Amino acid sequence: MSTLQRTRTWLTAHPLALDAALALGVLTCMLAGSFVDPHAQHPDKWGTRTPDAVGVTLMVLAAAALVARRRSPLPVLAATSALTLTELVTGDPRAPVAMAAVIALYTVASTTDRPTTWRVGLLTMTALTATAMLVGPAPWYDQENIGIFAWTGMAATAGDAVRSRRAFVAAIRERAERAERTREEEARRRVAEERLRIARDLHDVVAHHIALVNVQAGVAAHVMDKRPDQAKEALAHVREASRSALGELRATVGLLRQSGDPEAPTEPAPGLTRLGELVGTFHSAGLAVDVVHADEGSTLPAAVDLAAYRVIQEALTNVQKHAGTQAKAEVSVVRVGPNVEITVLDNGARNVGTSDADGAGGGHGLLGMRERVTALGGTLTTGPRYGGGFRVHAILPLTSRTARAEAPARP
């Protein structure tokens, strides 16, 4: 860093020292100007003069007042204006005390608002100019009088321009900081949503497969002695369900890997194209499931397809866990206008105290389904059926926020 830059940095950090240096510079200029006589008889150049003691005293006092210009801009302007008026009335020849008033007026304009600048600037300009024109020895149109008018006007204008620029820069900086905070909040929100989505996936995968393993293990234990072939078949289903659970867990947890980690999941997320496989796992567990899937050839947005699959998976898992061994389930997937409607019905008698209904028993199945559907802008209704059983009904819009975000951009 150069010496000039270090000096500028130090002065910026110590504004009082900067104001003292400015006051000293203004005093030097006023003293130098007081020795120049613009009314000399020689037509080609100015003459010289000697300032009186009163003029020197007024210049020193006016320059000293500028040291406090940042802390008290209006009192400093009042003091320098009063000293200038005194010099205009008593000085002969006049000393350039008005230079301090010009600096003070600039400070007021650059540190206050525009209405204050207009009022104070007009008052100072009028008072100094009128006094100089009325009581001076020269004609009212003398260049010194016009110069006071011009310099005070330029000081107020320049100070207002500087204040406006500072406000503009501060507004830009504030918008940039606000945009940065908004980006950070958006990033945190996205992280929270992703964590919630992964938690829902983990719950769906574990709840589904562990429920099937539990049922098949119970069947194997029940028929182990009397029907070893059936027990072997049940254990094979247990093995298959556990393998599927491990595979889906590996794929889900793989989403948490860093970008450089190996073995990133390549299998696509499950969707309604795998609905037959899902229903087959429940058939193997002894649950009768009828499926009505209208418009199977249509392609759904990835987020909607995954949500529909998970809703059916969780609903059938709840049927398997809570509806009894003789329960039957019906699944319908129908596209109605801009929506896909998912309905899962069962005829089992549930124990409400142990089911996921309304979050009882600490279950999170229905809560997870509702969060998943709501995130896509859809609705989920659940509750007992008239005459017995339970009903889960989800409406998923095809033009949800997530679906639009995943849709390819038009060329």
PDB file of C-alpha atoms in Angstrom, residues 117-266:
ATOM      1  CA  THR A 117     -30.886  22.211   2.126  1.00  0.00           C
ATOM      2  CA  TRP A 118     -33.353  24.366   0.201  1.00  0.00           C
ATOM      3  CA  ARG A 119     -34.434  26.373   3.240  1.00  0.00           C
ATOM      4  CA  VAL A 120     -30.977  26.845   4.759  1.00  0.00           C
ATOM      5  CA  GLY A 121     -29.286  27.392   1.394  1.00  0.00           C
ATOM      6  CA  LEU A 122     -31.730  30.081   0.271  1.00  0.00           C
ATOM      7  CA  LEU A 123     -31.528  31.833   3.627  1.00  0.00           C
ATOM      8  CA  THR A 124     -27.706  31.812   3.668  1.00  0.00           C
ATOM      9  CA  MET A 125     -27.415  32.854   0.026  1.00  0.00           C
ATOM     10  CA  THR A 126     -29.905  35.681   0.434  1.00  0.00           C
ATOM     11  CA  ALA A 127     -28.457  36.993   3.693  1.00  0.00           C
ATOM     12  CA  LEU A 128     -24.826  37.030   2.558  1.00  0.00           C
ATOM     13  CA  THR A 129     -25.486  38.354  -0.939  1.00  0.00           C
ATOM     14  CA  ALA A 130     -27.924  41.065   0.184  1.00  0.00           C
ATOM     15  CA  THR A 131     -25.549  42.244   2.933  1.00  0.00           C
ATOM     16  CA  ALA A 132     -22.628  42.355   0.523  1.00  0.00           C
ATOM     17  CA  MET A 133     -24.633  44.355  -2.033  1.00  0.00           C
ATOM     18  CA  LEU A 134     -26.154  46.794   0.460  1.00  0.00           C
ATOM     19  CA  VAL A 135     -23.259  47.734   2.745  1.00  0.00           C
ATOM     20  CA  GLY A 136     -20.211  47.247   0.555  1.00  0.00           C
ATOM     21  CA  PRO A 137     -18.174  50.139  -0.803  1.00  0.00           C
ATOM     22  CA  ALA A 138     -18.338  48.810  -4.374  1.00  0.00           C
ATOM     23  CA  PRO A 139     -21.472  48.885  -6.579  1.00  0.00           C
ATOM     24  CA  TRP A 140     -24.080  46.210  -5.854  1.00  0.00           C
ATOM     25  CA  TYR A 141     -23.249  44.432  -9.124  1.00  0.00           C
ATOM     26  CA  ASP A 142     -19.559  44.129  -8.223  1.00  0.00           C
ATOM     27  CA  GLN A 143     -17.961  40.769  -9.023  1.00  0.00           C
ATOM     28  CA  GLU A 144     -17.272  40.066  -5.348  1.00  0.00           C
ATOM     29  CA  ASN A 145     -20.976  40.310  -4.536  1.00  0.00           C
ATOM     30  CA  ILE A 146     -21.955  38.146  -7.503  1.00  0.00           C
ATOM     31  CA  GLY A 147     -19.204  35.700  -6.499  1.00  0.00           C
ATOM     32  CA  ILE A 148     -20.735  35.244  -3.029  1.00  0.00           C
ATOM     33  CA  PHE A 149     -24.085  34.461  -4.650  1.00  0.00           C
ATOM     34  CA  ALA A 150     -22.516  31.975  -7.088  1.00  0.00           C
ATOM     35  CA  TRP A 151     -20.304  30.181  -4.545  1.00  0.00           C
ATOM     36  CA  THR A 152     -23.065  29.685  -1.985  1.00  0.00           C
ATOM     37  CA  GLY A 153     -25.408  28.372  -4.681  1.00  0.00           C
ATOM     38  CA  MET A 154     -22.789  25.958  -6.000  1.00  0.00           C
ATOM     39  CA  ALA A 155     -22.006  24.763  -2.460  1.00  0.00           C
ATOM     40  CA  ALA A 156     -25.636  23.876  -1.770  1.00  0.00           C
ATOM     41  CA  THR A 157     -26.018  22.174  -5.163  1.00  0.00           C
ATOM     42  CA  ALA A 158     -22.814  20.161  -4.847  1.00  0.00           C
ATOM     43  CA  GLY A 159     -23.644  19.053  -1.308  1.00  0.00           C
ATOM     44  CA  ASP A 160     -27.117  17.914  -2.352  1.00  0.00           C
ATOM     45  CA  ALA A 161     -25.644  15.969  -5.272  1.00  0.00           C
ATOM     46  CA  VAL A 162     -23.144  14.238  -2.983  1.00  0.00           C
ATOM     47  CA  ARG A 163     -25.899  13.346  -0.502  1.00  0.00           C
ATOM     48  CA  SER A 164     -28.045  11.917  -3.307  1.00  0.00           C
ATOM     49  CA  ARG A 165     -25.169   9.820  -4.583  1.00  0.00           C
ATOM     50  CA  ARG A 166     -24.447   8.483  -1.095  1.00  0.00           C
ATOM     51  CA  ALA A 167     -28.110   7.545  -0.686  1.00  0.00           C
ATOM     52  CA  PHE A 168     -28.094   5.831  -4.084  1.00  0.00           C
ATOM     53  CA  VAL A 169     -24.957   3.836  -3.273  1.00  0.00           C
ATOM     54  CA  ALA A 170     -26.361   2.913   0.152  1.00  0.00           C
ATOM     55  CA  ALA A 171     -29.601   1.727  -1.467  1.00  0.00           C
ATOM     56  CA  ILE A 172     -27.683  -0.420  -3.957  1.00  0.00           C
ATOM     57  CA  ARG A 173     -25.569  -1.889  -1.159  1.00  0.00           C
ATOM     58  CA  GLU A 174     -28.668  -2.582   0.943  1.00  0.00           C
ATOM     59  CA  ARG A 175     -30.382  -4.316  -1.991  1.00  0.00           C
ATOM     60  CA  ALA A 176     -27.280  -6.421  -2.599  1.00  0.00           C
ATOM     61  CA  GLU A 177     -27.122  -7.416   1.068  1.00  0.00           C
ATOM     62  CA  ARG A 178     -30.841  -8.184   1.086  1.00  0.00           C
ATOM     63  CA  ALA A 179     -30.445 -10.289  -2.065  1.00  0.00           C
ATOM     64  CA  GLU A 180     -27.562 -12.149  -0.416  1.00  0.00           C
ATOM     65  CA  ARG A 181     -29.671 -12.808   2.675  1.00  0.00           C
ATOM     66  CA  THR A 182     -32.525 -13.968   0.454  1.00  0.00           C
ATOM     67  CA  ARG A 183     -30.204 -16.383  -1.370  1.00  0.00           C
ATOM     68  CA  GLU A 184     -28.972 -17.772   1.936  1.00  0.00           C
ATOM     69  CA  GLU A 185     -32.530 -18.181   3.227  1.00  0.00           C
ATOM     70  CA  GLU A 186     -33.551 -19.849  -0.043  1.00  0.00           C
ATOM     71  CA  ALA A 187     -30.588 -22.210   0.215  1.00  0.00           C
ATOM     72  CA  ARG A 188     -31.524 -23.107   3.790  1.00  0.00           C
ATOM     73  CA  ARG A 189     -35.134 -23.636   2.751  1.00  0.00           C
ATOM     74  CA  ARG A 190     -34.095 -25.928  -0.087  1.00  0.00           C
ATOM     75  CA  VAL A 191     -31.849 -27.917   2.259  1.00  0.00           C
ATOM     76  CA  ALA A 192     -34.712 -28.298   4.738  1.00  0.00           C
ATOM     77  CA  GLU A 193     -37.100 -29.409   1.991  1.00  0.00           C
ATOM     78  CA  GLU A 194     -34.572 -31.918   0.681  1.00  0.00           C
ATOM     79  CA  ARG A 195     -34.002 -33.317   4.146  1.00  0.00           C
ATOM     80  CA  LEU A 196     -37.748 -33.647   4.624  1.00  0.00           C
ATOM     81  CA  ARG A 197     -38.130 -35.369   1.259  1.00  0.00           C
ATOM     82  CA  ILE A 198     -35.357 -37.866   2.047  1.00  0.00           C
ATOM     83  CA  ALA A 199     -36.891 -38.501   5.479  1.00  0.00           C
ATOM     84  CA  ARG A 200     -40.245 -39.240   3.840  1.00  0.00           C
ATOM     85  CA  ASP A 201     -38.616 -41.619   1.364  1.00  0.00           C
ATOM     86  CA  LEU A 202     -36.773 -43.426   4.137  1.00  0.00           C
ATOM     87  CA  HIS A 203     -39.979 -43.773   6.131  1.00  0.00           C
ATOM     88  CA  ASP A 204     -41.928 -45.094   3.152  1.00  0.00           C
ATOM     89  CA  VAL A 205     -39.258 -47.610   2.189  1.00  0.00           C
ATOM     90  CA  VAL A 206     -38.627 -48.884   5.719  1.00  0.00           C
ATOM     91  CA  ALA A 207     -42.287 -48.981   6.747  1.00  0.00           C
ATOM     92  CA  HIS A 208     -43.341 -50.862   3.619  1.00  0.00           C
ATOM     93  CA  HIS A 209     -40.683 -53.528   3.565  1.00  0.00           C
ATOM     94  CA  ILE A 210     -40.442 -54.046   7.318  1.00  0.00           C
ATOM     95  CA  ALA A 211     -44.208 -54.543   7.443  1.00  0.00           C
ATOM     96  CA  LEU A 212     -43.926 -57.216   4.743  1.00  0.00           C
ATOM     97  CA  VAL A 213     -40.992 -58.860   6.508  1.00  0.00           C
ATOM     98  CA  ASN A 214     -42.962 -58.896   9.751  1.00  0.00           C
ATOM     99  CA  VAL A 215     -45.973 -60.523   8.123  1.00  0.00           C
ATOM    100  CA  GLN A 216     -43.947 -63.134   6.250  1.00  0.00           C
ATOM    101  CA  ALA A 217     -41.837 -63.913   9.326  1.00  0.00           C
ATOM    102  CA  GLY A 218     -45.015 -64.440  11.333  1.00  0.00           C
ATOM    103  CA  VAL A 219     -46.354 -66.790   8.657  1.00  0.00           C
ATOM    104  CA  ALA A 220     -43.094 -68.749   8.604  1.00  0.00           C
ATOM    105  CA  ALA A 221     -43.064 -69.100  12.379  1.00  0.00           C
ATOM    106  CA  HIS A 222     -46.681 -70.261  12.367  1.00  0.00           C
ATOM    107  CA  VAL A 223     -46.312 -72.993   9.726  1.00  0.00           C
ATOM    108  CA  MET A 224     -42.686 -73.957  10.358  1.00  0.00           C
ATOM    109  CA  ASP A 225     -43.525 -77.331  11.927  1.00  0.00           C
ATOM    110  CA  LYS A 226     -46.646 -78.325  10.028  1.00  0.00           C
ATOM    111  CA  ARG A 227     -45.981 -76.917   6.538  1.00  0.00           C
ATOM    112  CA  PRO A 228     -42.237 -76.544   5.964  1.00  0.00           C
ATOM    113  CA  ASP A 229     -42.704 -75.864   2.245  1.00  0.00           C
ATOM    114  CA  GLN A 230     -44.955 -72.899   2.965  1.00  0.00           C
ATOM    115  CA  ALA A 231     -42.542 -71.689   5.633  1.00  0.00           C
ATOM    116  CA  LYS A 232     -39.708 -71.872   3.125  1.00  0.00           C
ATOM    117  CA  GLU A 233     -41.755 -69.841   0.663  1.00  0.00           C
ATOM    118  CA  ALA A 234     -42.493 -67.229   3.350  1.00  0.00           C
ATOM    119  CA  LEU A 235     -38.804 -66.990   4.217  1.00  0.00           C
ATOM    120  CA  ALA A 236     -38.016 -66.513   0.540  1.00  0.00           C
ATOM    121  CA  HIS A 237     -40.435 -63.581   0.520  1.00  0.00           C
ATOM    122  CA  VAL A 238     -38.710 -62.237   3.627  1.00  0.00           C
ATOM    123  CA  ARG A 239     -35.395 -62.450   1.868  1.00  0.00           C
ATOM    124  CA  GLU A 240     -36.762 -60.756  -1.244  1.00  0.00           C
ATOM    125  CA  ALA A 241     -38.399 -57.962   0.768  1.00  0.00           C
ATOM    126  CA  SER A 242     -35.242 -57.337   2.781  1.00  0.00           C
ATOM    127  CA  ARG A 243     -33.151 -57.249  -0.411  1.00  0.00           C
ATOM    128  CA  SER A 244     -35.541 -54.725  -1.951  1.00  0.00           C
ATOM    129  CA  ALA A 245     -35.454 -52.651   1.225  1.00  0.00           C
ATOM    130  CA  LEU A 246     -31.670 -52.604   1.233  1.00  0.00           C
ATOM    131  CA  GLY A 247     -31.580 -51.633  -2.438  1.00  0.00           C
ATOM    132  CA  GLU A 248     -34.008 -48.731  -2.000  1.00  0.00           C
ATOM    133  CA  LEU A 249     -32.262 -47.597   1.175  1.00  0.00           C
ATOM    134  CA  ARG A 250     -28.946 -47.634  -0.637  1.00  0.00           C
ATOM    135  CA  ALA A 251     -30.391 -45.558  -3.480  1.00  0.00           C
ATOM    136  CA  THR A 252     -32.035 -43.066  -1.098  1.00  0.00           C
ATOM    137  CA  VAL A 253     -29.035 -42.651   1.174  1.00  0.00           C
ATOM    138  CA  GLY A 254     -26.861 -42.367  -1.928  1.00  0.00           C
ATOM    139  CA  LEU A 255     -28.463 -38.986  -2.525  1.00  0.00           C
ATOM    140  CA  LEU A 256     -26.540 -37.736   0.494  1.00  0.00           C
ATOM    141  CA  ARG A 257     -23.158 -38.580  -0.989  1.00  0.00           C
ATOM    142  CA  GLN A 258     -20.754 -35.835  -1.962  1.00  0.00           C
ATOM    143  CA  SER A 259     -20.190 -35.152  -5.629  1.00  0.00           C
ATOM    144  CA  GLY A 260     -16.836 -36.964  -5.652  1.00  0.00           C
ATOM    145  CA  ASP A 261     -18.006 -40.088  -3.823  1.00  0.00           C
ATOM    146  CA  PRO A 262     -18.212 -43.313  -5.835  1.00  0.00           C
ATOM    147  CA  GLU A 263     -21.231 -45.455  -6.548  1.00  0.00           C
ATOM    148  CA  ALA A 264     -23.780 -42.693  -6.982  1.00  0.00           C
ATOM    149  CA  PRO A 265     -27.274 -44.131  -7.512  1.00  0.00           C
ATOM    150  CA  THR A 266     -28.218 -44.566 -11.139  1.00  0.00           C
TER     151      THR A 266
END
